[in-house]
């Protein structure tokens, strides 16, 4: 009887509940949409340095339109992106011109790099700069015959011992940034910390997102 009474008392105890203040905060989303498809919210037009005489930047049909600049047009994130262990993904299309239609500047720890898609006459891919060498002359250099008015998927992954780039799901770049001299051309200095630009070329961008790893 005593045991039964004890059990009844135990079940009669009130169940503790967490207050709103005590409840754990939901985990931050790992994937952030950096473009809502309607506005430039979260971005600012790059109007400094070599981007001072930029072309018009508009949002149309779910894309960011970068008109040809003299020489450059671009956008820069309005905030502080992660500097390590992240991915940036987007789709880019060259609309007009024959130079790079996606110059993506991104942080690698305390340094910055620029991924060039379609530079030096329209086909060079690579990362500037590594040990003082540009995207056209270092270990990341590649070449692709890009077509105007065609979308290309671009993905870059930054980790302490490996920076990787995929173009349309094909890995085209992989290098270890440790112990290397990493930098960018002075022309891209105003695209830091995370920016996308073009050079004498019109382009369109969509599906821009960032994932923390």
PDB file of C-alpha atoms in Angstrom:
ATOM      1  CA  UNK A   1       0.000   0.000   0.000  1.00  0.00           C
ATOM      2  CA  UNK A   2       2.779   2.395   0.892  1.00  0.00           C
ATOM      3  CA  UNK A   3       4.456   1.758  -2.458  1.00  0.00           C
ATOM      4  CA  UNK A   4       1.221   2.360  -4.342  1.00  0.00           C
ATOM      5  CA  UNK A   5       0.610   5.613  -2.486  1.00  0.00           C
ATOM      6  CA  UNK A   6       4.125   6.789  -3.313  1.00  0.00           C
ATOM      7  CA  UNK A   7       3.569   6.052  -6.988  1.00  0.00           C
ATOM      8  CA  UNK A   8       0.297   8.007  -6.943  1.00  0.00           C
ATOM      9  CA  UNK A   9       2.082  11.000  -5.410  1.00  0.00           C
ATOM     10  CA  UNK A  10       4.802  10.804  -8.055  1.00  0.00           C
ATOM     11  CA  UNK A  11       2.335  10.871 -10.931  1.00  0.00           C
ATOM     12  CA  UNK A  12       0.441  13.724  -9.250  1.00  0.00           C
ATOM     13  CA  UNK A  13       3.482  15.997  -9.391  1.00  0.00           C
ATOM     14  CA  UNK A  14       3.119  18.841 -11.939  1.00  0.00           C
ATOM     15  CA  UNK A  15       5.034  18.430 -15.161  1.00  0.00           C
ATOM     16  CA  UNK A  16       7.676  21.133 -15.512  1.00  0.00           C
ATOM     17  CA  UNK A  17       7.496  23.178 -18.689  1.00  0.00           C
ATOM     18  CA  UNK A  18      10.024  25.565 -20.165  1.00  0.00           C
ATOM     19  CA  UNK A  19       9.037  29.192 -20.420  1.00  0.00           C
ATOM     20  CA  UNK A  20       9.593  31.076 -23.658  1.00  0.00           C
ATOM     21  CA  UNK A  21      12.719  32.580 -22.123  1.00  0.00           C
ATOM     22  CA  UNK A  22      14.076  29.131 -21.156  1.00  0.00           C
ATOM     23  CA  UNK A  23      13.392  27.364 -24.440  1.00  0.00           C
ATOM     24  CA  UNK A  24      16.510  26.861 -26.566  1.00  0.00           C
ATOM     25  CA  UNK A  25      16.737  29.161 -29.545  1.00  0.00           C
ATOM     26  CA  UNK A  26      16.249  27.494 -32.920  1.00  0.00           C
ATOM     27  CA  UNK A  27      19.468  26.742 -34.770  1.00  0.00           C
ATOM     28  CA  UNK A  28      20.394  29.266 -37.441  1.00  0.00           C
ATOM     29  CA  UNK A  29      19.625  28.134 -40.947  1.00  0.00           C
ATOM     30  CA  UNK A  30      22.663  26.613 -42.629  1.00  0.00           C
ATOM     31  CA  UNK A  31      21.560  27.800 -46.076  1.00  0.00           C
ATOM     32  CA  UNK A  32      20.836  31.482 -46.607  1.00  0.00           C
ATOM     33  CA  UNK A  33      19.171  32.802 -49.717  1.00  0.00           C
ATOM     34  CA  UNK A  34      21.212  35.873 -50.630  1.00  0.00           C
ATOM     35  CA  UNK A  35      18.791  37.006 -53.349  1.00  0.00           C
ATOM     36  CA  UNK A  36      15.023  37.063 -52.878  1.00  0.00           C
ATOM     37  CA  UNK A  37      14.326  37.206 -56.612  1.00  0.00           C
ATOM     38  CA  UNK A  38      12.549  40.558 -56.306  1.00  0.00           C
ATOM     39  CA  UNK A  39      14.874  43.175 -54.814  1.00  0.00           C
ATOM     40  CA  UNK A  40      18.526  43.932 -54.087  1.00  0.00           C
ATOM     41  CA  UNK A  41      17.898  43.575 -50.355  1.00  0.00           C
ATOM     42  CA  UNK A  42      21.113  42.512 -48.665  1.00  0.00           C
ATOM     43  CA  UNK A  43      23.278  43.933 -51.457  1.00  0.00           C
ATOM     44  CA  UNK A  44      24.612  47.311 -52.505  1.00  0.00           C
ATOM     45  CA  UNK A  45      25.706  48.455 -55.930  1.00  0.00           C
ATOM     46  CA  UNK A  46      29.488  48.738 -56.170  1.00  0.00           C
ATOM     47  CA  UNK A  47      30.170  52.350 -57.123  1.00  0.00           C
ATOM     48  CA  UNK A  48      33.765  52.756 -55.948  1.00  0.00           C
ATOM     49  CA  UNK A  49      37.165  52.463 -57.566  1.00  0.00           C
ATOM     50  CA  UNK A  50      37.124  50.741 -60.940  1.00  0.00           C
ATOM     51  CA  UNK A  51      33.357  50.255 -60.484  1.00  0.00           C
ATOM     52  CA  UNK A  52      32.613  53.987 -60.334  1.00  0.00           C
ATOM     53  CA  UNK A  53      31.348  54.117 -63.934  1.00  0.00           C
ATOM     54  CA  UNK A  54      29.217  51.016 -63.576  1.00  0.00           C
ATOM     55  CA  UNK A  55      26.303  50.061 -65.758  1.00  0.00           C
ATOM     56  CA  UNK A  56      22.714  49.923 -64.561  1.00  0.00           C
ATOM     57  CA  UNK A  57      21.880  47.279 -61.947  1.00  0.00           C
ATOM     58  CA  UNK A  58      18.268  46.093 -61.938  1.00  0.00           C
ATOM     59  CA  UNK A  59      16.116  43.159 -60.866  1.00  0.00           C
ATOM     60  CA  UNK A  60      14.013  41.608 -63.618  1.00  0.00           C
ATOM     61  CA  UNK A  61      12.201  38.281 -63.949  1.00  0.00           C
ATOM     62  CA  UNK A  62      13.862  36.824 -60.855  1.00  0.00           C
ATOM     63  CA  UNK A  63      17.380  37.807 -61.891  1.00  0.00           C
ATOM     64  CA  UNK A  64      19.882  40.551 -61.109  1.00  0.00           C
ATOM     65  CA  UNK A  65      20.827  42.300 -64.340  1.00  0.00           C
ATOM     66  CA  UNK A  66      24.313  43.840 -64.493  1.00  0.00           C
ATOM     67  CA  UNK A  67      24.592  46.101 -67.520  1.00  0.00           C
ATOM     68  CA  UNK A  68      28.001  46.599 -69.129  1.00  0.00           C
ATOM     69  CA  UNK A  69      30.197  49.016 -67.187  1.00  0.00           C
ATOM     70  CA  UNK A  70      33.186  51.154 -68.089  1.00  0.00           C
ATOM     71  CA  UNK A  71      34.922  48.935 -67.260  1.00  0.00           C
ATOM     72  CA  UNK A  72      33.090  47.179 -64.414  1.00  0.00           C
ATOM     73  CA  UNK A  73      29.650  46.623 -62.887  1.00  0.00           C
ATOM     74  CA  UNK A  74      28.954  44.724 -59.704  1.00  0.00           C
ATOM     75  CA  UNK A  75      27.267  44.244 -56.364  1.00  0.00           C
ATOM     76  CA  UNK A  76      28.687  43.762 -52.843  1.00  0.00           C
ATOM     77  CA  UNK A  77      27.034  42.044 -49.902  1.00  0.00           C
ATOM     78  CA  UNK A  78      25.739  44.432 -47.263  1.00  0.00           C
ATOM     79  CA  UNK A  79      27.002  42.576 -44.228  1.00  0.00           C
ATOM     80  CA  UNK A  80      29.732  40.286 -42.935  1.00  0.00           C
ATOM     81  CA  UNK A  81      29.915  36.841 -44.544  1.00  0.00           C
ATOM     82  CA  UNK A  82      31.719  33.907 -42.933  1.00  0.00           C
ATOM     83  CA  UNK A  83      35.426  33.754 -43.647  1.00  0.00           C
ATOM     84  CA  UNK A  84      35.893  29.992 -43.507  1.00  0.00           C
ATOM     85  CA  UNK A  85      33.895  26.738 -43.783  1.00  0.00           C
ATOM     86  CA  UNK A  86      31.187  27.871 -46.162  1.00  0.00           C
ATOM     87  CA  UNK A  87      29.880  27.512 -49.706  1.00  0.00           C
ATOM     88  CA  UNK A  88      28.576  30.134 -52.125  1.00  0.00           C
ATOM     89  CA  UNK A  89      26.374  28.988 -54.991  1.00  0.00           C
ATOM     90  CA  UNK A  90      24.803  30.923 -57.841  1.00  0.00           C
ATOM     91  CA  UNK A  91      23.932  30.845 -61.508  1.00  0.00           C
ATOM     92  CA  UNK A  92      25.414  33.376 -63.905  1.00  0.00           C
ATOM     93  CA  UNK A  93      24.892  34.203 -67.570  1.00  0.00           C
ATOM     94  CA  UNK A  94      26.876  36.402 -69.949  1.00  0.00           C
ATOM     95  CA  UNK A  95      24.476  38.669 -71.817  1.00  0.00           C
ATOM     96  CA  UNK A  96      26.819  40.988 -73.658  1.00  0.00           C
ATOM     97  CA  UNK A  97      30.566  41.337 -74.195  1.00  0.00           C
ATOM     98  CA  UNK A  98      33.478  38.913 -74.150  1.00  0.00           C
ATOM     99  CA  UNK A  99      35.178  39.168 -70.773  1.00  0.00           C
ATOM    100  CA  UNK A 100      34.374  37.776 -67.340  1.00  0.00           C
ATOM    101  CA  UNK A 101      30.691  37.701 -66.471  1.00  0.00           C
ATOM    102  CA  UNK A 102      31.268  36.491 -62.926  1.00  0.00           C
ATOM    103  CA  UNK A 103      34.135  37.790 -60.860  1.00  0.00           C
ATOM    104  CA  UNK A 104      33.279  36.443 -57.409  1.00  0.00           C
ATOM    105  CA  UNK A 105      35.387  37.901 -54.606  1.00  0.00           C
ATOM    106  CA  UNK A 106      35.256  35.838 -51.407  1.00  0.00           C
ATOM    107  CA  UNK A 107      37.078  35.608 -48.064  1.00  0.00           C
ATOM    108  CA  UNK A 108      39.583  32.895 -47.196  1.00  0.00           C
ATOM    109  CA  UNK A 109      40.295  33.490 -43.538  1.00  0.00           C
ATOM    110  CA  UNK A 110      41.764  36.978 -43.280  1.00  0.00           C
ATOM    111  CA  UNK A 111      42.593  37.118 -47.005  1.00  0.00           C
ATOM    112  CA  UNK A 112      40.404  37.479 -50.089  1.00  0.00           C
ATOM    113  CA  UNK A 113      40.417  35.812 -53.502  1.00  0.00           C
ATOM    114  CA  UNK A 114      38.524  36.416 -56.741  1.00  0.00           C
ATOM    115  CA  UNK A 115      37.121  33.594 -58.825  1.00  0.00           C
ATOM    116  CA  UNK A 116      37.125  34.603 -62.497  1.00  0.00           C
ATOM    117  CA  UNK A 117      34.636  32.981 -64.863  1.00  0.00           C
ATOM    118  CA  UNK A 118      35.130  33.878 -68.530  1.00  0.00           C
ATOM    119  CA  UNK A 119      38.069  36.270 -68.345  1.00  0.00           C
ATOM    120  CA  UNK A 120      40.938  37.134 -70.703  1.00  0.00           C
ATOM    121  CA  UNK A 121      38.953  37.057 -73.924  1.00  0.00           C
ATOM    122  CA  UNK A 122      35.949  35.167 -72.615  1.00  0.00           C
ATOM    123  CA  UNK A 123      37.064  31.641 -71.683  1.00  0.00           C
ATOM    124  CA  UNK A 124      39.565  31.664 -68.825  1.00  0.00           C
ATOM    125  CA  UNK A 125      38.569  30.336 -65.409  1.00  0.00           C
ATOM    126  CA  UNK A 126      40.747  30.569 -62.322  1.00  0.00           C
ATOM    127  CA  UNK A 127      41.424  32.276 -58.997  1.00  0.00           C
ATOM    128  CA  UNK A 128      43.387  35.503 -58.526  1.00  0.00           C
ATOM    129  CA  UNK A 129      45.834  35.834 -56.955  1.00  0.00           C
ATOM    130  CA  UNK A 130      47.920  32.956 -55.598  1.00  0.00           C
ATOM    131  CA  UNK A 131      51.546  33.673 -54.754  1.00  0.00           C
ATOM    132  CA  UNK A 132      51.309  36.832 -56.847  1.00  0.00           C
ATOM    133  CA  UNK A 133      50.049  35.035 -59.951  1.00  0.00           C
ATOM    134  CA  UNK A 134      46.709  35.812 -61.597  1.00  0.00           C
ATOM    135  CA  UNK A 135      43.906  33.463 -62.587  1.00  0.00           C
ATOM    136  CA  UNK A 136      45.351  33.184 -66.087  1.00  0.00           C
ATOM    137  CA  UNK A 137      48.772  31.964 -64.964  1.00  0.00           C
ATOM    138  CA  UNK A 138      48.552  29.854 -61.824  1.00  0.00           C
ATOM    139  CA  UNK A 139      47.635  26.275 -60.922  1.00  0.00           C
ATOM    140  CA  UNK A 140      43.896  27.050 -60.996  1.00  0.00           C
ATOM    141  CA  UNK A 141      43.863  28.198 -64.629  1.00  0.00           C
ATOM    142  CA  UNK A 142      41.381  26.523 -66.943  1.00  0.00           C
ATOM    143  CA  UNK A 143      39.446  27.269 -70.106  1.00  0.00           C
ATOM    144  CA  UNK A 144      35.788  26.858 -71.096  1.00  0.00           C
ATOM    145  CA  UNK A 145      33.945  27.913 -74.244  1.00  0.00           C
ATOM    146  CA  UNK A 146      31.201  29.987 -72.669  1.00  0.00           C
ATOM    147  CA  UNK A 147      28.093  30.870 -74.654  1.00  0.00           C
ATOM    148  CA  UNK A 148      26.155  34.094 -74.326  1.00  0.00           C
ATOM    149  CA  UNK A 149      22.602  33.833 -72.973  1.00  0.00           C
ATOM    150  CA  UNK A 150      23.279  30.492 -71.311  1.00  0.00           C
ATOM    151  CA  UNK A 151      23.078  29.883 -67.564  1.00  0.00           C
ATOM    152  CA  UNK A 152      26.078  28.363 -65.770  1.00  0.00           C
ATOM    153  CA  UNK A 153      26.009  26.975 -62.225  1.00  0.00           C
ATOM    154  CA  UNK A 154      28.916  28.103 -60.058  1.00  0.00           C
ATOM    155  CA  UNK A 155      29.786  26.706 -56.638  1.00  0.00           C
ATOM    156  CA  UNK A 156      32.732  27.546 -54.421  1.00  0.00           C
ATOM    157  CA  UNK A 157      33.619  25.806 -51.153  1.00  0.00           C
ATOM    158  CA  UNK A 158      36.114  27.311 -48.687  1.00  0.00           C
ATOM    159  CA  UNK A 159      37.758  25.191 -45.982  1.00  0.00           C
ATOM    160  CA  UNK A 160      41.054  25.612 -44.068  1.00  0.00           C
ATOM    161  CA  UNK A 161      43.047  23.227 -46.240  1.00  0.00           C
ATOM    162  CA  UNK A 162      41.042  23.245 -49.452  1.00  0.00           C
ATOM    163  CA  UNK A 163      39.306  25.729 -51.740  1.00  0.00           C
ATOM    164  CA  UNK A 164      37.216  24.037 -54.424  1.00  0.00           C
ATOM    165  CA  UNK A 165      35.188  25.317 -57.366  1.00  0.00           C
ATOM    166  CA  UNK A 166      32.570  23.538 -59.453  1.00  0.00           C
ATOM    167  CA  UNK A 167      31.199  24.694 -62.799  1.00  0.00           C
ATOM    168  CA  UNK A 168      27.953  22.965 -63.796  1.00  0.00           C
ATOM    169  CA  UNK A 169      28.694  20.256 -61.214  1.00  0.00           C
ATOM    170  CA  UNK A 170      32.184  19.561 -62.614  1.00  0.00           C
ATOM    171  CA  UNK A 171      35.039  20.295 -60.225  1.00  0.00           C
ATOM    172  CA  UNK A 172      37.415  22.634 -62.042  1.00  0.00           C
ATOM    173  CA  UNK A 173      39.574  24.000 -59.195  1.00  0.00           C
ATOM    174  CA  UNK A 174      41.052  22.593 -55.982  1.00  0.00           C
ATOM    175  CA  UNK A 175      43.970  24.060 -54.047  1.00  0.00           C
ATOM    176  CA  UNK A 176      45.311  24.268 -50.510  1.00  0.00           C
ATOM    177  CA  UNK A 177      45.437  27.909 -49.313  1.00  0.00           C
ATOM    178  CA  UNK A 178      47.645  27.140 -46.316  1.00  0.00           C
ATOM    179  CA  UNK A 179      51.011  28.853 -46.420  1.00  0.00           C
ATOM    180  CA  UNK A 180      50.201  30.614 -49.700  1.00  0.00           C
ATOM    181  CA  UNK A 181      50.278  34.320 -50.486  1.00  0.00           C
ATOM    182  CA  UNK A 182      46.613  35.058 -51.204  1.00  0.00           C
ATOM    183  CA  UNK A 183      45.330  38.328 -52.608  1.00  0.00           C
ATOM    184  CA  UNK A 184      43.274  40.070 -55.274  1.00  0.00           C
ATOM    185  CA  UNK A 185      43.947  42.548 -58.050  1.00  0.00           C
ATOM    186  CA  UNK A 186      43.605  46.200 -57.076  1.00  0.00           C
ATOM    187  CA  UNK A 187      40.745  46.453 -59.586  1.00  0.00           C
ATOM    188  CA  UNK A 188      38.680  44.114 -57.366  1.00  0.00           C
ATOM    189  CA  UNK A 189      39.523  45.737 -54.041  1.00  0.00           C
ATOM    190  CA  UNK A 190      36.078  47.340 -53.688  1.00  0.00           C
ATOM    191  CA  UNK A 191      34.328  43.982 -54.158  1.00  0.00           C
ATOM    192  CA  UNK A 192      35.389  42.796 -50.679  1.00  0.00           C
ATOM    193  CA  UNK A 193      34.283  41.089 -48.499  1.00  0.00           C
ATOM    194  CA  UNK A 194      31.898  39.228 -50.822  1.00  0.00           C
ATOM    195  CA  UNK A 195      30.986  40.643 -54.208  1.00  0.00           C
ATOM    196  CA  UNK A 196      30.152  39.743 -57.777  1.00  0.00           C
ATOM    197  CA  UNK A 197      31.337  41.814 -60.711  1.00  0.00           C
ATOM    198  CA  UNK A 198      31.743  41.894 -64.481  1.00  0.00           C
ATOM    199  CA  UNK A 199      34.376  43.447 -66.757  1.00  0.00           C
ATOM    200  CA  UNK A 200      33.328  45.222 -69.970  1.00  0.00           C
ATOM    201  CA  UNK A 201      30.502  42.716 -70.022  1.00  0.00           C
ATOM    202  CA  UNK A 202      26.782  42.511 -69.276  1.00  0.00           C
ATOM    203  CA  UNK A 203      25.527  39.626 -67.148  1.00  0.00           C
ATOM    204  CA  UNK A 204      22.615  38.193 -65.188  1.00  0.00           C
ATOM    205  CA  UNK A 205      22.657  36.415 -61.821  1.00  0.00           C
ATOM    206  CA  UNK A 206      20.152  34.248 -59.948  1.00  0.00           C
ATOM    207  CA  UNK A 207      19.786  31.622 -57.208  1.00  0.00           C
ATOM    208  CA  UNK A 208      22.502  33.140 -55.036  1.00  0.00           C
ATOM    209  CA  UNK A 209      22.877  31.351 -51.697  1.00  0.00           C
ATOM    210  CA  UNK A 210      25.382  30.767 -48.928  1.00  0.00           C
ATOM    211  CA  UNK A 211      25.728  27.647 -46.788  1.00  0.00           C
ATOM    212  CA  UNK A 212      27.729  27.411 -43.576  1.00  0.00           C
ATOM    213  CA  UNK A 213      29.475  24.062 -43.157  1.00  0.00           C
TER     214      UNK A 213
END
